[in-house]
């Protein structure tokens, strides 16, 4: 359990207010997660049934952390009649919609075992659609079309996003073809999860009433990041009970480019006039010097809910400002500062972070870190689940779960080679489109098979037989529970896929790494420890978790004692003892696009987020020149730097040159000697 006295007065007020709409304005580092989890535990302690509580956030990682904290606070419950004790529902928007759709999607013309397409699956589908109505040799960026389509779907039919009627008509046409292609495979994408749930609520009010009855208390974390469809979902669930608690900070709304609507948090009173607003302003992360700078910057945004962060930590050191002639000098100095801190102040690499506006800035930094042999961890590298061998393995599994998933089936049809060339698969795809069926179904049509030569026909039949045979244990009742691990090892051996991986890699170590990656993922198939559930259901759950969890990046590779290199956008929600903010220049922060698009307020919020990541020290860097396409181009300081209060700053070129006294000097060299002896 928890002690209410451990909370500050504002946190306590938020925790004990259970009914009616509540807006918890939680500034950076003010303990919002603790407040939210304590609120859930307090509600249960006061008699609210746990099953009636729903808390929604944006990432599976955040949902898992919140769930773990809540369970630690709740009293241990005994199982009754063998049933699991009731628990609050703590999940992401997407996984919430999956739960709802698994129960009701048949009403919308889908089967319950629908699959969720990830970005790669969506791209493959869109490329096929675009190839059908673009001229030969003409290439259309499928990724850009998907991005446009996502904005179109989430903005709603009345949006002014596509003012041109021709563009709107084209978007509608592409959308219809895309949705038809997904529906044919009994598949949905991430946007569909919310849109189909809203459609379900509109067309089947009894489904909405069932959800309202189940979740009578709804909480939403990071509310400033919600878009219009997420807001509509939340409003649908709470418009009658009015028991909505949202936690967020309009000053940290930095995802407008992704569809986030800051109006959702600024205009909450329009939809919930009786809302109670509670401000959390005591910061537990940073020193007052850092917070004064952040407050001074963000107050220049006029459309915001006022708040003033403060800390009991004291003033701390002033913010150190550096100016350099080039980005290479900037990067070299960052590394020198970090190494000085490690040797002279015993500050480990793991406590240091370098923040930048765009991924392009990481090149000079990485070069400098490599040359100095300083370990670093670049956030946002290639995902474990984006590696070729992992995508192949998952495509096989998806094919066995749902052979009518064209994207998965086509990806591994000839991996390893089994006589099914690209030309063969294109002809099969065309036949499936003509007959309005899946490729797998087309492969069984005798009139389709008769169009191929005997050796190709035999290869197609061998592939369908392999799929049918391999998936049979998943759909038939077994005398003993099926081990998915052993099942997967069997078909991997039959296909010779692991041998193919080794053959394609010239480097033995790289080949071993790829094989090891597949085996590590294979071992997680039976991770839940219980084989009692049906094999197909367990595989469905396995694929669903992987698809929904977009942040699972290099889970097997711990950063350890390494400097963190990260974009400011990706740093939101994180904190670091010592922060180096590089490239604070006009054109980078604020970005050059912001003046054209009218998003200067969001750029200022991004600068505010960067400042408030620092716990103990903050260094801000900018350059007079930055290399672009091999040439040093002139740069100018960001206008945001003029908004920082001078009393919080220390300029590197004006550092004090007074000699250090003897005692401090002796202490410095003693620390240096200790470090050298350790090394």
XYZ file of C-alpha atoms in Angstrom:
679
model
C 0.000 0.000 0.000
C 0.940 3.667 -0.037
C 0.836 6.528 2.417
C -1.225 9.588 1.444
C 1.109 11.672 3.589
C 3.956 10.860 1.185
C 2.222 12.999 -1.467
C 2.289 16.770 -1.719
C -1.062 18.604 -1.252
C -1.828 18.872 -4.980
C -0.977 15.218 -5.643
C -3.132 14.208 -2.678
C -6.067 16.237 -4.002
C -5.775 14.465 -7.360
C -5.601 11.046 -5.717
C -8.704 11.424 -3.490
C -10.929 13.024 -6.163
C -12.622 10.027 -7.763
C -15.876 11.164 -9.338
C -16.569 13.649 -12.091
C -14.166 14.992 -14.712
C -10.664 15.875 -13.464
C -7.765 17.471 -15.346
C -4.406 16.892 -13.672
C -2.010 19.424 -15.202
C 1.276 17.674 -14.497
C 4.351 19.744 -15.347
C 7.621 18.048 -16.279
C 9.069 15.928 -13.451
C 6.146 16.519 -11.054
C 5.435 12.843 -10.302
C 2.422 12.286 -12.541
C 2.903 8.513 -12.836
C 3.044 8.136 -9.051
C -0.054 10.304 -8.735
C -1.948 8.263 -11.304
C -1.015 4.884 -9.822
C -1.793 6.078 -6.283
C -5.179 7.291 -7.506
C -6.032 3.826 -8.865
C -4.922 2.127 -5.629
C -6.860 4.648 -3.519
C -10.039 4.084 -5.558
C -9.799 0.321 -4.960
C -9.163 0.897 -1.247
C -12.367 2.962 -1.096
C -14.489 0.205 -2.614
C -14.386 0.835 -6.355
C -14.314 -2.612 -8.051
C -10.936 -2.936 -9.844
C -12.630 -4.232 -12.995
C -14.489 -0.925 -13.398
C -11.219 1.041 -13.698
C -9.640 1.704 -17.091
C -6.341 3.574 -17.491
C -5.104 4.268 -21.018
C -1.662 5.416 -22.108
C 0.328 5.516 -25.348
C 2.973 2.799 -25.097
C 3.022 -0.785 -23.891
C 6.123 0.047 -21.868
C 4.261 2.772 -19.939
C 1.239 0.490 -19.475
C 3.434 -2.333 -18.115
C 5.256 -0.002 -15.708
C 1.973 1.458 -14.476
C 0.470 -2.016 -14.070
C 3.464 -3.202 -12.054
C 3.319 -0.171 -9.752
C -0.431 -0.530 -9.196
C -0.170 -4.252 -8.386
C 2.529 -3.498 -5.790
C 0.152 -1.041 -4.100
C -2.974 -3.209 -4.153
C -3.593 -5.741 -1.363
C -2.962 -9.364 -2.352
C -6.202 -11.001 -3.472
C -6.962 -14.690 -3.205
C -8.298 -16.670 -6.128
C -11.939 -17.636 -5.676
C -13.315 -20.756 -7.404
C -10.091 -20.960 -9.395
C -10.770 -17.595 -11.080
C -8.197 -14.837 -11.331
C -8.829 -11.869 -9.014
C -10.300 -8.800 -10.667
C -7.760 -6.210 -11.820
C -7.893 -2.724 -13.334
C -7.471 -2.553 -17.128
C -4.193 -0.745 -17.833
C -3.356 -0.650 -21.531
C -2.694 1.433 -24.662
C -5.401 2.924 -26.875
C -4.704 0.302 -29.511
C -4.740 -2.697 -27.193
C -7.979 -1.404 -25.619
C -9.574 -1.370 -29.070
C -8.232 -4.863 -29.784
C -10.011 -6.119 -26.645
C -13.261 -4.507 -27.710
C -13.012 -5.686 -31.323
C -12.090 -9.271 -30.412
C -15.470 -9.434 -28.678
C -17.597 -7.598 -31.255
C -15.848 -7.297 -34.653
C -17.993 -10.025 -36.257
C -20.800 -7.466 -36.293
C -18.682 -5.403 -38.711
C -18.087 -8.255 -41.143
C -14.689 -9.441 -39.880
C -13.711 -12.719 -38.231
C -12.595 -12.680 -34.592
C -9.098 -13.911 -35.498
C -8.278 -10.752 -37.498
C -4.600 -9.833 -37.847
C -3.057 -6.414 -37.268
C -0.799 -5.163 -40.051
C 2.361 -3.393 -38.978
C 4.202 -0.763 -41.019
C 5.971 -3.276 -43.251
C 2.736 -5.130 -44.038
C 0.982 -1.850 -44.805
C 3.786 -0.787 -47.171
C 3.651 -4.071 -49.059
C -0.115 -3.770 -49.464
C 0.056 -0.145 -50.580
C 2.821 -0.879 -53.106
C 0.625 -3.555 -54.694
C -2.322 -1.152 -54.907
C -0.261 1.689 -56.372
C 1.277 -0.623 -58.965
C -2.205 -1.255 -60.365
C -2.915 2.342 -61.367
C 0.464 4.002 -61.900
C 2.181 4.127 -65.282
C 4.937 1.621 -66.056
C 8.267 2.911 -64.770
C 6.555 5.524 -62.580
C 7.314 5.243 -58.878
C 5.060 6.541 -56.122
C 6.274 6.751 -52.524
C 4.029 4.200 -50.792
C 5.202 5.406 -47.377
C 4.136 9.006 -48.154
C 0.746 7.790 -49.421
C 0.216 5.772 -46.230
C 1.128 8.811 -44.122
C -1.353 10.961 -46.046
C -4.001 8.254 -45.747
C -3.462 7.975 -41.990
C -3.935 11.735 -41.550
C -7.004 11.624 -43.792
C -8.577 8.760 -41.807
C -7.855 10.315 -38.411
C -8.824 13.880 -39.340
C -12.371 12.844 -40.278
C -14.548 13.582 -43.333
C -15.070 17.257 -42.491
C -11.374 18.071 -42.152
C -9.869 20.937 -44.151
C -6.643 18.925 -44.425
C -7.418 18.126 -48.065
C -9.083 21.260 -49.381
C -8.648 20.341 -53.050
C -11.596 18.176 -54.158
C -9.396 16.248 -56.598
C -6.953 15.297 -53.848
C -9.834 14.408 -51.530
C -11.394 12.169 -54.213
C -8.038 10.471 -54.837
C -7.557 9.916 -51.088
C -11.026 8.365 -50.858
C -10.287 6.102 -53.831
C -6.950 4.913 -52.418
C -8.535 4.454 -49.007
C -11.329 2.286 -50.446
C -8.852 0.075 -52.340
C -6.557 -0.180 -49.323
C -9.339 -1.071 -46.879
C -10.733 -3.622 -49.332
C -7.303 -5.277 -49.626
C -6.978 -5.488 -45.843
C -10.532 -6.734 -45.359
C -9.909 -9.493 -47.924
C -7.115 -10.793 -45.669
C -9.194 -10.312 -42.505
C -6.651 -7.680 -41.470
C -6.745 -4.198 -39.939
C -4.067 -1.546 -39.401
C -3.400 0.639 -36.375
C -5.714 3.460 -37.471
C -8.499 0.941 -38.133
C -8.378 -0.317 -34.551
C -9.776 2.976 -33.235
C -11.906 3.839 -36.277
C -13.585 0.412 -36.314
C -14.260 0.679 -32.574
C -15.947 4.060 -33.111
C -17.938 2.594 -35.997
C -18.951 -0.309 -33.744
C -20.167 2.157 -31.104
C -22.172 4.120 -33.704
C -23.788 1.126 -35.390
C -24.243 -1.073 -32.323
C -25.146 1.039 -29.247
C -25.490 -2.095 -27.114
C -21.735 -2.748 -27.574
C -21.016 0.792 -26.366
C -23.318 0.312 -23.364
C -21.508 -2.915 -22.471
C -18.167 -1.064 -22.496
C -19.570 1.807 -20.426
C -20.938 -0.649 -17.881
C -17.611 -2.424 -17.654
C -15.373 0.680 -17.367
C -17.106 3.288 -15.238
C -13.913 5.124 -14.263
C -11.617 6.131 -17.134
C -8.157 7.669 -16.879
C -5.941 8.861 -19.751
C -2.215 9.542 -19.418
C -0.290 11.945 -21.707
C -3.602 13.508 -22.695
C -1.901 16.318 -24.623
C -0.827 13.703 -27.199
C -4.333 12.473 -28.075
C -5.738 13.013 -31.574
C -9.350 13.578 -32.622
C -10.273 9.883 -32.891
C -8.751 9.044 -29.511
C -10.683 11.943 -27.988
C -13.898 10.631 -29.614
C -13.243 7.176 -28.127
C -12.694 8.581 -24.625
C -15.761 10.814 -24.887
C -17.907 7.880 -26.045
C -16.949 5.891 -22.953
C -17.382 8.739 -20.423
C -20.093 11.078 -21.751
C -22.695 9.536 -19.390
C -20.700 8.612 -16.250
C -18.550 11.801 -16.472
C -15.903 9.894 -14.486
C -12.962 10.939 -16.643
C -9.527 11.795 -15.273
C -6.949 13.045 -17.770
C -3.297 13.676 -16.961
C -1.125 15.796 -19.199
C 0.895 18.915 -19.835
C 0.048 21.232 -22.718
C 3.600 22.623 -22.478
C 4.896 19.198 -23.577
C 2.607 18.788 -26.579
C 5.212 18.147 -29.309
C 3.481 15.684 -31.620
C 1.267 17.943 -33.716
C 2.950 16.592 -36.864
C 1.671 13.152 -35.853
C -1.928 14.323 -35.455
C -1.963 15.228 -31.739
C -4.558 17.910 -30.957
C -3.433 20.295 -28.218
C -7.017 21.618 -28.208
C -8.083 18.382 -26.474
C -6.379 19.544 -23.272
C -6.806 23.315 -23.738
C -10.538 23.148 -24.498
C -11.589 20.344 -22.157
C -14.150 22.627 -20.456
C -16.158 22.789 -23.708
C -16.994 19.111 -23.348
C -16.810 18.789 -19.549
C -17.803 22.214 -18.115
C -17.736 20.886 -14.553
C -14.111 19.702 -14.806
C -11.896 20.121 -11.740
C -8.373 21.339 -12.613
C -5.456 20.375 -10.363
C -1.957 21.698 -11.099
C 1.169 19.735 -10.167
C 4.027 22.262 -10.108
C 6.548 20.881 -7.603
C 9.309 19.341 -9.691
C 11.292 16.387 -8.288
C 13.783 16.143 -11.161
C 15.699 19.352 -11.783
C 17.371 22.231 -9.958
C 15.675 25.634 -9.765
C 18.168 27.203 -12.151
C 17.100 24.766 -14.889
C 13.409 25.237 -14.028
C 13.659 29.059 -14.072
C 15.067 28.855 -17.581
C 12.303 26.467 -18.695
C 9.573 28.660 -17.153
C 11.000 31.771 -18.819
C 11.012 30.137 -22.253
C 7.563 28.531 -22.194
C 5.730 31.636 -20.918
C 6.287 33.129 -24.399
C 3.635 30.734 -25.721
C 0.387 32.647 -25.286
C -2.111 29.797 -25.767
C -1.364 27.596 -22.767
C -2.492 26.774 -19.262
C -0.219 28.715 -16.929
C 1.970 26.852 -14.471
C 5.262 27.595 -12.729
C 7.626 24.741 -11.935
C 9.719 24.884 -8.767
C 11.975 22.497 -6.861
C 13.144 21.901 -3.305
C 16.558 20.868 -4.654
C 18.046 24.383 -4.545
C 19.400 26.536 -7.368
C 22.165 24.233 -8.605
C 24.716 25.154 -11.272
C 24.015 27.661 -13.999
C 23.397 26.505 -17.576
C 26.662 26.478 -19.533
C 26.484 28.023 -23.027
C 28.976 27.127 -25.785
C 29.512 28.553 -29.287
C 31.588 26.691 -31.899
C 32.877 27.313 -35.400
C 31.525 23.998 -36.768
C 29.482 20.925 -35.882
C 32.675 18.828 -35.845
C 34.208 21.084 -33.181
C 30.907 20.939 -31.305
C 30.915 17.129 -31.334
C 34.579 16.932 -30.306
C 33.989 19.310 -27.371
C 30.933 17.337 -26.207
C 33.113 14.231 -25.990
C 35.908 16.142 -24.224
C 33.436 17.488 -21.642
C 32.035 14.019 -21.007
C 35.512 12.530 -20.607
C 36.550 15.358 -18.275
C 33.454 14.676 -16.153
C 34.298 10.973 -16.042
C 37.931 11.430 -15.074
C 37.778 14.501 -12.847
C 34.273 14.240 -11.355
C 33.736 10.450 -11.449
C 30.557 10.886 -13.528
C 29.970 7.693 -15.518
C 29.020 7.645 -19.185
C 25.596 6.260 -18.291
C 24.642 9.520 -16.567
C 25.317 11.606 -19.677
C 22.976 12.297 -22.598
C 23.333 14.249 -25.840
C 20.085 15.622 -27.278
C 19.605 16.834 -30.858
C 16.750 18.001 -33.083
C 17.221 15.753 -36.147
C 18.771 12.335 -36.776
C 21.175 13.877 -39.303
C 23.027 15.577 -36.434
C 24.100 12.233 -34.979
C 26.735 11.586 -37.694
C 29.355 14.064 -36.404
C 28.645 13.013 -32.815
C 29.034 9.302 -33.526
C 32.313 9.931 -35.338
C 33.682 11.889 -32.365
C 32.601 9.236 -29.852
C 34.140 6.440 -31.931
C 37.433 8.286 -32.327
C 37.617 8.877 -28.568
C 36.550 5.265 -27.861
C 33.684 6.441 -25.694
C 30.781 3.985 -25.498
C 27.463 5.405 -26.634
C 23.938 4.142 -27.197
C 22.049 5.660 -30.121
C 18.321 5.563 -29.443
C 16.373 4.869 -32.600
C 18.714 2.431 -34.356
C 17.407 -0.593 -36.251
C 14.783 -2.464 -34.263
C 15.313 -6.116 -33.437
C 11.954 -6.759 -35.068
C 12.908 -4.978 -38.291
C 15.765 -7.389 -39.018
C 15.293 -9.518 -42.105
C 15.472 -12.884 -40.362
C 12.968 -11.827 -37.696
C 10.495 -10.497 -40.275
C 10.834 -13.767 -42.223
C 10.193 -15.873 -39.106
C 7.160 -13.796 -38.140
C 5.818 -13.952 -41.709
C 5.964 -17.736 -41.565
C 4.088 -17.721 -38.252
C 1.499 -15.273 -39.617
C 1.004 -17.508 -42.670
C 0.368 -20.558 -40.494
C -2.061 -18.580 -38.317
C -3.850 -17.044 -41.319
C -2.867 -18.399 -44.778
C -5.066 -15.709 -46.355
C -2.692 -13.006 -45.138
C -1.267 -12.187 -48.569
C 1.565 -9.979 -47.294
C 3.018 -12.670 -45.035
C 2.502 -15.501 -47.519
C 4.104 -13.599 -50.391
C 7.126 -12.559 -48.296
C 8.242 -16.133 -47.575
C 6.799 -17.973 -50.590
C 10.292 -18.408 -52.029
C 12.377 -18.076 -48.841
C 14.297 -20.363 -49.055
C 13.942 -20.913 -52.800
C 11.274 -23.523 -53.592
C 10.588 -22.862 -57.285
C 8.157 -19.965 -56.781
C 9.689 -17.067 -58.689
C 8.569 -13.432 -58.520
C 6.863 -13.844 -61.895
C 4.921 -16.863 -60.589
C 3.809 -14.987 -57.471
C 2.780 -11.934 -59.519
C 0.621 -14.156 -61.732
C -0.947 -15.757 -58.667
C -1.564 -12.319 -57.173
C -3.260 -11.171 -60.381
C -5.405 -14.321 -60.376
C -6.438 -13.690 -56.764
C -7.355 -10.075 -57.576
C -9.407 -11.208 -60.580
C -11.296 -13.755 -58.466
C -11.486 -11.443 -55.427
C -9.924 -14.012 -53.144
C -6.653 -14.488 -51.281
C -3.512 -15.776 -53.005
C -3.701 -18.953 -50.897
C -7.225 -19.616 -52.171
C -6.122 -18.938 -55.761
C -3.334 -21.497 -55.310
C -6.009 -24.182 -54.783
C -8.014 -23.304 -57.922
C -7.440 -25.960 -60.601
C -8.088 -23.454 -63.418
C -5.354 -21.201 -61.962
C -2.898 -24.084 -61.566
C -3.550 -25.228 -65.147
C -2.005 -21.954 -66.391
C 1.437 -22.975 -65.101
C 4.019 -25.468 -66.297
C 4.087 -28.810 -64.501
C 7.191 -28.068 -62.392
C 5.775 -24.702 -61.240
C 2.385 -26.300 -60.569
C 4.069 -28.951 -58.419
C 5.986 -26.250 -56.508
C 2.734 -24.369 -55.777
C 1.005 -27.554 -54.598
C 4.006 -28.479 -52.443
C 3.874 -25.041 -50.777
C 0.124 -25.219 -50.007
C 0.547 -28.782 -48.700
C 3.418 -27.602 -46.473
C 1.246 -24.789 -45.055
C -1.764 -27.075 -44.497
C 0.367 -29.772 -42.853
C 2.256 -27.337 -40.606
C -0.837 -25.529 -39.374
C -2.827 -28.727 -38.727
C -1.506 -29.141 -35.136
C -2.628 -25.573 -34.432
C -6.259 -26.167 -35.380
C -6.750 -29.783 -34.287
C -7.245 -30.890 -30.702
C -4.112 -32.490 -29.241
C -3.916 -35.232 -26.620
C -1.061 -33.302 -25.033
C -0.536 -29.501 -25.035
C 1.413 -28.415 -28.105
C 4.835 -26.863 -27.509
C 5.047 -23.974 -29.977
C 8.818 -23.990 -29.571
C 9.107 -27.593 -30.758
C 6.501 -26.980 -33.468
C 8.505 -24.050 -34.882
C 11.790 -25.956 -34.736
C 10.188 -28.694 -36.873
C 9.152 -26.446 -39.756
C 12.372 -24.403 -39.583
C 14.299 -27.647 -40.070
C 11.979 -28.767 -42.877
C 12.392 -25.498 -44.790
C 16.146 -25.312 -44.242
C 15.722 -21.632 -43.384
C 18.559 -21.435 -40.819
C 20.976 -23.094 -43.258
C 19.860 -20.574 -45.878
C 20.679 -17.724 -43.471
C 24.196 -19.074 -43.026
C 24.657 -19.566 -46.778
C 23.638 -16.007 -47.644
C 26.030 -14.392 -45.142
C 29.695 -14.210 -46.125
C 30.701 -13.231 -42.593
C 30.476 -16.180 -40.174
C 29.867 -13.965 -37.134
C 27.048 -12.123 -38.892
C 25.485 -15.455 -39.917
C 25.711 -16.761 -36.340
C 24.108 -13.556 -35.068
C 21.166 -13.909 -37.477
C 20.597 -17.551 -36.511
C 20.867 -16.611 -32.831
C 18.251 -13.866 -33.311
C 15.749 -16.365 -34.730
C 16.397 -18.872 -31.956
C 16.001 -16.208 -29.259
C 12.602 -15.230 -30.661
C 11.616 -18.872 -31.092
C 12.281 -19.498 -27.395
C 9.713 -16.841 -26.437
C 6.815 -18.702 -28.108
C 6.119 -20.662 -24.907
C 7.159 -17.797 -22.607
C 3.810 -17.568 -20.816
C 4.795 -20.817 -19.081
C 1.334 -22.320 -19.458
C 0.511 -24.632 -22.354
C -3.124 -24.975 -21.328
C -4.463 -22.396 -23.796
C -5.099 -23.452 -27.385
C -2.014 -23.252 -29.582
C -3.704 -20.962 -32.139
C -4.882 -18.583 -29.396
C -1.368 -18.429 -27.953
C 0.113 -17.648 -31.369
C -2.544 -14.967 -31.948
C -1.592 -13.380 -28.618
C 2.126 -13.646 -29.440
C 1.713 -11.860 -32.802
C -0.667 -9.289 -31.351
C 1.764 -8.295 -28.611
C 4.635 -7.903 -31.090
C 2.541 -5.857 -33.495
C 1.134 -3.527 -30.850
C 4.425 -2.930 -29.071
C 6.095 -0.426 -31.400
C 8.751 0.577 -28.912
C 10.392 -2.794 -28.403
C 13.864 -1.734 -29.534
C 16.855 -4.026 -29.076
C 15.484 -5.574 -25.894
C 18.378 -8.048 -25.671
C 21.043 -5.345 -25.924
C 21.391 -3.369 -22.722
C 22.959 0.067 -23.088
C 25.001 -0.425 -19.887
C 27.504 2.312 -19.013
C 27.202 4.311 -22.222
C 26.362 7.862 -23.219
C 22.809 8.205 -24.568
C 22.435 9.876 -27.982
C 18.797 10.738 -28.605
C 16.505 13.168 -30.441
C 14.549 15.633 -28.333
C 11.263 14.086 -29.502
C 12.372 10.629 -28.347
C 13.641 12.007 -25.012
C 10.193 13.092 -23.819
C 9.340 11.239 -20.612
C 13.005 10.499 -19.868
C 15.485 12.189 -17.561
C 19.277 12.343 -17.412
C 21.653 13.627 -14.750
C 23.723 15.617 -17.260
C 22.363 16.868 -20.589
C 24.237 18.273 -23.603
C 21.789 19.974 -25.975
C 23.477 20.488 -29.352
C 22.568 22.439 -32.488
C 20.341 25.081 -30.880
C 20.315 27.156 -34.053
C 17.779 28.958 -36.169
C 16.633 26.416 -38.750
C 17.171 23.437 -36.439
C 15.434 24.599 -33.252
C 13.113 26.094 -34.322
C 13.085 23.990 -37.465
C 13.034 25.906 -40.755
C 9.598 24.450 -41.588
C 7.994 25.885 -38.461
C 7.900 29.465 -39.784
C 6.124 28.331 -42.957
C 3.729 25.991 -41.157
C 3.011 28.291 -38.211
C 4.251 25.805 -35.609
C 6.667 28.043 -33.664
C 4.754 27.379 -30.432
C 5.328 23.642 -30.812
C 9.036 24.225 -31.508
C 9.260 26.282 -28.311
C 7.582 23.440 -26.432
C 10.214 21.109 -27.892
C 12.983 23.357 -26.522
C 11.173 23.364 -23.161
C 11.065 19.538 -23.174
C 14.811 19.428 -23.913
C 15.646 21.760 -21.003
C 13.476 19.834 -18.521
C 15.203 16.483 -19.225
C 18.219 17.655 -17.157
C 18.453 16.787 -13.479
C 21.777 18.285 -12.337
C 23.496 20.054 -15.214
C 22.625 21.398 -18.655
C 24.978 22.527 -21.411
C 23.584 24.238 -24.525
C 25.596 24.346 -27.761
C 25.242 26.145 -31.078
C 27.512 26.570 -34.095
C 28.463 29.387 -36.424
C 28.736 26.883 -39.275
C 27.382 23.396 -39.948
C 28.355 20.988 -42.718
C 25.723 20.303 -45.346
C 26.517 18.233 -48.425
C 30.221 18.544 -47.595
C 30.219 22.358 -47.337
C 30.313 24.475 -44.182
C 27.145 26.583 -44.214
C 26.684 29.619 -41.923
C 24.362 29.255 -38.912
C 22.715 31.679 -36.494
C 21.798 31.154 -32.832
C 18.234 30.088 -32.111
C 15.922 32.986 -31.162
C 14.879 30.838 -28.191
C 18.289 31.445 -26.596
C 17.346 35.111 -26.136
C 14.427 34.002 -23.958
C 16.703 32.365 -21.373
C 17.239 34.560 -18.249
C 20.828 35.803 -18.108
C 21.139 35.079 -14.377
C 20.725 31.348 -15.148
C 23.514 31.273 -17.745
C 27.283 30.931 -17.771
C 29.043 31.539 -21.081
C 31.976 29.218 -21.767
C 34.140 31.964 -23.267
C 33.703 34.037 -20.106
C 34.698 31.351 -17.615
C 36.676 32.511 -14.611
C 40.474 32.211 -15.055
C 41.281 32.658 -11.350
C 43.881 30.052 -10.268
C 42.510 27.118 -8.266
C 43.650 27.038 -4.605
C 46.122 24.377 -3.455
C 43.596 22.146 -1.625
C 41.220 21.980 -4.622
C 44.134 21.282 -6.944
C 45.419 18.463 -4.743
C 41.930 16.950 -4.552
C 41.575 17.124 -8.344
C 44.860 15.295 -8.981
C 44.037 12.704 -6.303
C 40.792 11.866 -8.120
C 42.610 11.709 -11.461
C 45.244 9.377 -9.986
C 42.536 7.104 -8.541
C 40.841 6.815 -11.923
C 44.111 6.009 -13.712
C 44.950 3.329 -11.118
C 41.476 1.784 -11.544
C 41.886 1.648 -15.324
